[in-house]
C-alpha positions as semicolon CSV with decimal commas, in nm:
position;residue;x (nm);y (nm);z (nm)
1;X;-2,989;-0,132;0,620
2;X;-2,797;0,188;0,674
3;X;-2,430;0,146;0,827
4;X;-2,279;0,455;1,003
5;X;-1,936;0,565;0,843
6;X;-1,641;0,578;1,118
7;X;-1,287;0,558;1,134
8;X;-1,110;0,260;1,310
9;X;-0,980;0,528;1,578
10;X;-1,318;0,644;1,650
11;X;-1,433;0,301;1,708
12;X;-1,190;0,253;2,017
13;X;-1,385;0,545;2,216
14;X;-1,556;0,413;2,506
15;X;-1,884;0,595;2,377
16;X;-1,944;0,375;2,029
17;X;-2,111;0,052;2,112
18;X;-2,011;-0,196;1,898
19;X;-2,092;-0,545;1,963
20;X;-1,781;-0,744;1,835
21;X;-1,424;-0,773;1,940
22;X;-1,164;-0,504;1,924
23;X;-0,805;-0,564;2,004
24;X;-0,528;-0,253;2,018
25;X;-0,200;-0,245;1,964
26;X;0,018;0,092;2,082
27;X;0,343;0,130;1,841
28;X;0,416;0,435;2,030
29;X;0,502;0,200;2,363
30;X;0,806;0,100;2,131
31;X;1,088;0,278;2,208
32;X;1,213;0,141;1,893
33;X;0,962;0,255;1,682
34;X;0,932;0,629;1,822
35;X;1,307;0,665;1,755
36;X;1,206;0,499;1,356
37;X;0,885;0,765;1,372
38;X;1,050;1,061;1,462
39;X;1,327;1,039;1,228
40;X;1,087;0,958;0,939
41;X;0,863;1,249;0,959
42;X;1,188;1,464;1,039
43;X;1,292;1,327;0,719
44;X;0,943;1,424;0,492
45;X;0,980;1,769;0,629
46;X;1,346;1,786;0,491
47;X;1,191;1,673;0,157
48;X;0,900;1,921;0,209
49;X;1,109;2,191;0,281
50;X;1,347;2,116;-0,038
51;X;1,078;2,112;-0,299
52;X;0,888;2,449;-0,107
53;X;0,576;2,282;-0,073
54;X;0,329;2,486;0,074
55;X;0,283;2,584;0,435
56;X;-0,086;2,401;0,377
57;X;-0,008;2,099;0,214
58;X;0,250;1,996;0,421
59;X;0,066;2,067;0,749
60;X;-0,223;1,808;0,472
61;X;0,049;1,548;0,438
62;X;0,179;1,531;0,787
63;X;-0,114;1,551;0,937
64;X;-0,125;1,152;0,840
65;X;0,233;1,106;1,017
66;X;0,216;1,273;1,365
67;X;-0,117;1,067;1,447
68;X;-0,153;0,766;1,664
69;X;0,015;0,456;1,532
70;X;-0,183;0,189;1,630
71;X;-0,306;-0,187;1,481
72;X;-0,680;-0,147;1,567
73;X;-0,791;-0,590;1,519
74;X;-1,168;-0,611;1,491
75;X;-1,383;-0,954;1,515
76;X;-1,744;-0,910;1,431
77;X;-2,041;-1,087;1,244
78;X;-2,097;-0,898;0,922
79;X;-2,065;-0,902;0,570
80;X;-1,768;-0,890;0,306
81;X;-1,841;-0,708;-0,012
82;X;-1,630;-0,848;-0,313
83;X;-1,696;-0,600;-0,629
84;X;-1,448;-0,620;-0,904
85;X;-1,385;-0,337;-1,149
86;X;-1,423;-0,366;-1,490
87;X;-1,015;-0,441;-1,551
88;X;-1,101;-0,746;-1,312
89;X;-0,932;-0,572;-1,036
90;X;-1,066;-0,629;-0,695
91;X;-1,211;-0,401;-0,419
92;X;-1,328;-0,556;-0,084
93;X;-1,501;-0,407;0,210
94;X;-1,623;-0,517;0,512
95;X;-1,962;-0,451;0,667
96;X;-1,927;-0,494;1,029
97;X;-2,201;-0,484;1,325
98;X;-2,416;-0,173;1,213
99;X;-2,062;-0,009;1,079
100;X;-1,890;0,084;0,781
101;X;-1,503;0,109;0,938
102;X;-1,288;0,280;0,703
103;X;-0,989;0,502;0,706
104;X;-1,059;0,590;0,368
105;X;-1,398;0,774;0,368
106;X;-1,263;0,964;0,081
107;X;-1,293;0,671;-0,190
108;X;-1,604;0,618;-0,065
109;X;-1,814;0,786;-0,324
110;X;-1,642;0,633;-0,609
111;X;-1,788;0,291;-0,520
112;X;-2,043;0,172;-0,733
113;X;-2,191;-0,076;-0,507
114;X;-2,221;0,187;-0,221
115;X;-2,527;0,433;-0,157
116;X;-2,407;0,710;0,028
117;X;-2,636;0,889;0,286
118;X;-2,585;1,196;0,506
119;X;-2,807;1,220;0,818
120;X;-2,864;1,509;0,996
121;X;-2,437;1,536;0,953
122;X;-2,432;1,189;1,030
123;X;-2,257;0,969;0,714
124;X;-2,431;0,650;0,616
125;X;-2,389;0,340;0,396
126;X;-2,611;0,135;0,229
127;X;-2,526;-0,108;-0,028
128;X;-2,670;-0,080;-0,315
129;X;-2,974;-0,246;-0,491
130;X;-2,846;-0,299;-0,809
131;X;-2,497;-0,467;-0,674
132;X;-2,761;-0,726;-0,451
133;X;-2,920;-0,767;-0,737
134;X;-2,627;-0,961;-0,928
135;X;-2,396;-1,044;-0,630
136;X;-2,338;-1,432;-0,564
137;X;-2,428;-1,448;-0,133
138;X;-2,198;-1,697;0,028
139;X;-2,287;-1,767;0,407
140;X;-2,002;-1,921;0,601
141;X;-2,172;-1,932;0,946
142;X;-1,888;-1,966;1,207
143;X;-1,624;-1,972;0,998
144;X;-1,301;-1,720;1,059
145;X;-1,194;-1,493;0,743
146;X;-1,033;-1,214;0,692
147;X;-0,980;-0,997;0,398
148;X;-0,774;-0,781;0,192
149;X;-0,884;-0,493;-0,011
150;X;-0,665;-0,457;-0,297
151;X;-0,610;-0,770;-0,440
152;X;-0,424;-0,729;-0,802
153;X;-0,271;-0,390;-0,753
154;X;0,098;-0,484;-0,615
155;X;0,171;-0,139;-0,452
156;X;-0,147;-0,117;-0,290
157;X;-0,120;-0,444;-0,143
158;X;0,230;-0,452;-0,034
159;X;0,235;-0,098;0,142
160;X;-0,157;-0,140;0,274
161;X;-0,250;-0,472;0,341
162;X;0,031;-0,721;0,348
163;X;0,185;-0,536;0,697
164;X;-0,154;-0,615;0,824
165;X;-0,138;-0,950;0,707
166;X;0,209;-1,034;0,892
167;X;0,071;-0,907;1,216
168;X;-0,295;-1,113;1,140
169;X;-0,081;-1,378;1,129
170;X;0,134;-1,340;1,433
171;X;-0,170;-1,244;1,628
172;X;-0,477;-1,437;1,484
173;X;-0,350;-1,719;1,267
174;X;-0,659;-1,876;1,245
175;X;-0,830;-1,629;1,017
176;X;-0,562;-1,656;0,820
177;X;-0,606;-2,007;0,720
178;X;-0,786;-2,069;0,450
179;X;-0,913;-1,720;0,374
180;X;-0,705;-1,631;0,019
181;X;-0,741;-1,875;-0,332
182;X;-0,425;-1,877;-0,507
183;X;-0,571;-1,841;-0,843
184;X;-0,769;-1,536;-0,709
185;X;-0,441;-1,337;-0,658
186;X;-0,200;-1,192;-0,902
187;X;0,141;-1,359;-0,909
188;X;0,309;-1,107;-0,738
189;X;0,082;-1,089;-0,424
190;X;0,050;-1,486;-0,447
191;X;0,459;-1,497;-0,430
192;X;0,496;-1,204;-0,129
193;X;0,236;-1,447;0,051
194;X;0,387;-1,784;0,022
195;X;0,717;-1,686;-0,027
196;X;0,788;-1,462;0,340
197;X;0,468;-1,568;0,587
198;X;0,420;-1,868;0,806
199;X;0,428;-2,217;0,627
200;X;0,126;-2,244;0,788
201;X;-0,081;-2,058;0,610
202;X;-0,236;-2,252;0,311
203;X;-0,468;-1,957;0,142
204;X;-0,752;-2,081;0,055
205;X;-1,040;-1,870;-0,065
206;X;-1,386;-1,689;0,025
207;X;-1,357;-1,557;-0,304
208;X;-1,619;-1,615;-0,568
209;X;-1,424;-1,883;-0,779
210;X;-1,574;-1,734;-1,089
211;X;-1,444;-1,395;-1,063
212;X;-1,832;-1,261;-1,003
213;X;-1,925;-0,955;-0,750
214;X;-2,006;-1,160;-0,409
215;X;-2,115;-1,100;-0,085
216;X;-1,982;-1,344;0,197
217;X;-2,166;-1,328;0,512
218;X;-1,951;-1,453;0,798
219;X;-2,002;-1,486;1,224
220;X;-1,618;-1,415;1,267
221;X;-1,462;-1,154;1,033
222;X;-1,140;-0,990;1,131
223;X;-1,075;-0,686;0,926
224;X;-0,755;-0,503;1,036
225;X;-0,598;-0,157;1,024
226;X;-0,334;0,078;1,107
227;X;-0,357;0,424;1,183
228;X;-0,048;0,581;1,056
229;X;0,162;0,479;0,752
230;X;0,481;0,473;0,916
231;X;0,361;0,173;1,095
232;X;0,341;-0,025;0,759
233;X;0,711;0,051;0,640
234;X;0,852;-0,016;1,024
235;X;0,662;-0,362;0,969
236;X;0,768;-0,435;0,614
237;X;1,111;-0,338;0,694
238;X;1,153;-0,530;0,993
239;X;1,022;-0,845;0,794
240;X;1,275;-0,808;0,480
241;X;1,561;-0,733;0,727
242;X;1,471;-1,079;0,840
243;X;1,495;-1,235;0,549
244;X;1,798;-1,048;0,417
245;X;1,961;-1,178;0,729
246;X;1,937;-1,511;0,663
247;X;2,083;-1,492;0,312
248;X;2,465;-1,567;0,209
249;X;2,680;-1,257;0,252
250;X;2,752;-1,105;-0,062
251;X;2,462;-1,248;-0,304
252;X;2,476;-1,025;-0,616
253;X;2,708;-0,788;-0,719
254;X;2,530;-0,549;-0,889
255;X;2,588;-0,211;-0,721
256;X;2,367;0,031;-0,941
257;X;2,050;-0,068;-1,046
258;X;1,763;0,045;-1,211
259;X;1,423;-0,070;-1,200
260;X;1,301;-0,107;-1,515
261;X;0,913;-0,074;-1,612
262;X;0,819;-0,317;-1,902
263;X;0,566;-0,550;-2,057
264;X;0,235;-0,394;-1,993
265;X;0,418;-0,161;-1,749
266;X;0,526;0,071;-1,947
267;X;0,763;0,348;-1,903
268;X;0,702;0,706;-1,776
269;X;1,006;0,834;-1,867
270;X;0,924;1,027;-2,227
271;X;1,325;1,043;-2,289
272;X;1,376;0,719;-2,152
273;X;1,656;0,589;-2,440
274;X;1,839;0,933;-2,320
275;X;1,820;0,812;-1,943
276;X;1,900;0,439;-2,053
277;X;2,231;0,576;-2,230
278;X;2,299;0,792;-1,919
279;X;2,293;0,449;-1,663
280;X;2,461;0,220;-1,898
281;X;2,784;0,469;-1,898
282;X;2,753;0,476;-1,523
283;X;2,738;0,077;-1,560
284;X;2,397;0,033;-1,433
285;X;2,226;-0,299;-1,432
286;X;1,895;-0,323;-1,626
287;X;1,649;-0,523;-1,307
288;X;1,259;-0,563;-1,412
289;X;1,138;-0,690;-1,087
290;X;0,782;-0,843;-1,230
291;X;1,031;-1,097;-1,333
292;X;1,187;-1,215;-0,962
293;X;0,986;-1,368;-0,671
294;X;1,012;-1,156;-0,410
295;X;1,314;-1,358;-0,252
296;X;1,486;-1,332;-0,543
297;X;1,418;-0,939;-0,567
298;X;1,501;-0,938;-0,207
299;X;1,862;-1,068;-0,297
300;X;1,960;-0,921;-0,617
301;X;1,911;-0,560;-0,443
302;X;2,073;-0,679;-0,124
303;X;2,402;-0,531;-0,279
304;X;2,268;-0,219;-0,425
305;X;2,447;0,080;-0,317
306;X;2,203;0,335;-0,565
307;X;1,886;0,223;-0,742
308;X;1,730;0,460;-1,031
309;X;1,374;0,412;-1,031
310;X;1,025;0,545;-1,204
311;X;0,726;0,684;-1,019
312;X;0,418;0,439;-0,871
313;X;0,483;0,093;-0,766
314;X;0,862;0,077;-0,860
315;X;0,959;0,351;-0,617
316;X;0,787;0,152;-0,344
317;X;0,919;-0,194;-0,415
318;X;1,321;0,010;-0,453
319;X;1,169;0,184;-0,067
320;X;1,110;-0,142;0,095
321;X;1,345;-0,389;-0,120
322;X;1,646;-0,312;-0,075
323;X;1,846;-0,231;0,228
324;X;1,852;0,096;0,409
325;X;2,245;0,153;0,315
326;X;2,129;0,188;-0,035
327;X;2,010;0,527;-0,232
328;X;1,747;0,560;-0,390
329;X;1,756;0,815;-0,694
330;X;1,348;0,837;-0,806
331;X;1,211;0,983;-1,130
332;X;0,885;1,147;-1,036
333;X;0,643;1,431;-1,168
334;X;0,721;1,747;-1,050
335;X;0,371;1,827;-0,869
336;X;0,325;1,508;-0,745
337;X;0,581;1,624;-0,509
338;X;0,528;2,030;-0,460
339;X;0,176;2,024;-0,526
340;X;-0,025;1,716;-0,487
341;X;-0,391;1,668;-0,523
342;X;-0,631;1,543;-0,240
343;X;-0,613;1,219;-0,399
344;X;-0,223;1,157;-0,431
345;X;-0,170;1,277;-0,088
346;X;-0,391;1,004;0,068
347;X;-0,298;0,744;-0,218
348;X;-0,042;0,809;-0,388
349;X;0,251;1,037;-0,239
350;X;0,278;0,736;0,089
351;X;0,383;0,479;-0,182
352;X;0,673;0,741;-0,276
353;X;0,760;0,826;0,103
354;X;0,754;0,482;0,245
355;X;1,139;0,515;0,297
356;X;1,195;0,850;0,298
357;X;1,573;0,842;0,497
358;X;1,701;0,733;0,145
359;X;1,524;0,889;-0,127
360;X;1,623;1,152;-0,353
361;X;1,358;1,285;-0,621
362;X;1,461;1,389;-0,955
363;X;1,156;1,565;-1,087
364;X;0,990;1,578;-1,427
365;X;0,844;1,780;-1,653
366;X;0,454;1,686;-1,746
367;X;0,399;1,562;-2,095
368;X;0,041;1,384;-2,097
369;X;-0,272;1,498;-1,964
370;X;-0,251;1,178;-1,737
371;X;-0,553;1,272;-1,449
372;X;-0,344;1,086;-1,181
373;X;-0,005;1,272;-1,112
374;X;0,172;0,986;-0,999
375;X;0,126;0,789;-1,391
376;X;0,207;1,061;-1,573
377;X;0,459;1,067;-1,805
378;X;0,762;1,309;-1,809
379;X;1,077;1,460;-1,951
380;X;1,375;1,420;-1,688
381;X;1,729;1,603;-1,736
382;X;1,998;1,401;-1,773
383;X;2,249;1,622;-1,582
384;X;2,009;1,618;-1,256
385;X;2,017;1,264;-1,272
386;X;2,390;1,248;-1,308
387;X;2,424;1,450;-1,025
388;X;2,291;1,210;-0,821
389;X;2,467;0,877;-0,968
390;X;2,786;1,021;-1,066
């Protein structure tokens, strides 16, 4: 069966039949959040304007800011495609009506289990033979699921899917329940979930127990997104102020931090014993967060007045952590910032800009041949960075 390729916007015009529910929610009624979205994209073009990126990329890169911000909630029969990469990682995708809904046609054609077809300048989907051939088919008749697409990845999931999730849960708490297995998600993930939504939410699974490439055919599938990024952060931030709230005044008192990469996430910095010399003069307190629930994270940056951070997930988790009073001072490669590729603008440069009213970028010079700009590793200057945290 072919599915036509669309985007989530696209499938809220009155000409595309579509026989399922859709539900829309308009951020831009929100006085509240238009005052948050205009100063954030005023913001990125501060930073764009700082680092002389090009007339053309930035026009690239905002174009993704100054759209519609809207949570587009779809119910449909279809099917949900569980394929899992070959470091056990997880990609899911839904399969909707006669649809293949995606705001991220570009990824597309990287997915094994996905025959591309173009017809007549119309884009199709089938899935694959070969992926039928060895998926497990679960059939859940009536019962409500819902998904999420990155599933070990922690920066993927908090900045893409878990803003979703809160407002899944707010909205449609029924497809909720009993739609995640613990073991199925990393720790992290597992802890953001039970740690800051609904106690009523008990995550259980449509997830092949055994790890193995499924497909899950379902009546009621809600599969969620939001059309601008700005919409994710606004969410995130509005649930961790929330929290933070509700804490004791004065948890920590660890003013200057810096998130550490270690264990199997290693370090990006090539002079990093230089750097680590550097913060411990300025008194800086060594924080790997892989090794706090995200409550305790939550807390123990609650006091931070600057945070030095790497490139990748780190910067995101420092973004959306701590509190907006604090600066964040972020060590990343030099053209991931004035010259990204297609690639890190859609998936990589929004994990460094979810907070952008805070950030300062210390940039670094390339050392690896790393193909993805935001992993690569780099030599930073110690005197920048003292600027910055002196």
């Amino acid at each position: 069966m072919n599915y036509k390729i669309i985007s989530p916007l696209e499938l809220t015009r009155n000409n595309v039949q579509f026989r399922g529910n859709i539900n829309v929610t308009d951020f831009e009624r929100s006085s509240r959040f238009k005052k948050y979205k205009s100063e954030y994209i005023d913001c990125i073009k501060r930073i764009l304007n700082k680092y002389f990126v090009s007339q053309k990329i930035s026009e690239r890169i905002l174009k993704g800011y100054t759209q519609e911000s809207k949570l587009i909630q779809i119910q449909s029969k279809g099917s949900l495609l569980n394929f899992y990469w070959p470091n056990r990682e997880l990609k899911s995708l839904t399969l909707l009506d006669n649809y293949l809904i995606t705001d991220q046609s570009y990824w597309l054609r990287f997915y094994p289990f996905l025959k591309l077809i173009d017809n007549k300048g119309i884009n199709y989907a089938q899935v694959s033979e070969q992926f039928k051939n060895i998926a497990e088919i679960n059939n859940l008749g009536e019962k409500n699921i819902t998904t999420i697409a990155h599933n070990n990845h922690f920066g993927h999931f908090l900045l893409d899917d878990y803003p979703k999730i809160i407002l899944d849960d707010l909205q449609f708490p029924s497809y909720i329940q009993g739609s995640f297995k613990l073991f199925n998600l990393s720790r992290g993930i597992n802890d953001l979930l039970v740690s800051t939504l609904s106690a009523r939410s008990t995550y259980k699974s449509v997830v092949s127990e055994l790890n193995r490439h499924n497909i899950v055919e379902s009546d009621n599938i809600l599969q969620s997104f939001i059309s601008n990024p700005i919409v994710n952060s606004f969410i995130i931030e509005q649930k961790f102020n929330s929290i933070r709230i509700k804490m004791p005044k004065e948890t920590n008192k660890n003013y200057r931090i810096y998130l550490a990469r270690s264990g199997k996430y290693e370090s990006r910095i090539k002079n990093r014993k230089e750097i680590l010399e550097l913060l411990n003069r300025y008194d800086f307190f060594i924080c790997d967060p892989s090794q706090y629930t995200s409550i305790e994270l939550i807390k123990e940056l609650s006091s931070a007045s600057i945070i030095v951070t790497e490139a990748g997930t780190s910067c995101l988790v420092a973004s959306l952590y701590a509190p907006k009073t604090a600066k964040i001072v972020a060590l990343v490669p030099q053209e991931l910032i004035t010259n990204p590729k297609e690639d890190m603008i859609i998936s990589g440069l929004p994990y460094h800009l979810a907070s952008p009213q805070n950030i300062k970028f210390i940039l670094g010079k390339v050392v690896d041949m790393h193909q993805i700009q935001s992993s690569q590793t780099c030599l930073y200057s110690p005197r920048d960075i003292e600027k910055e945290i002196a």
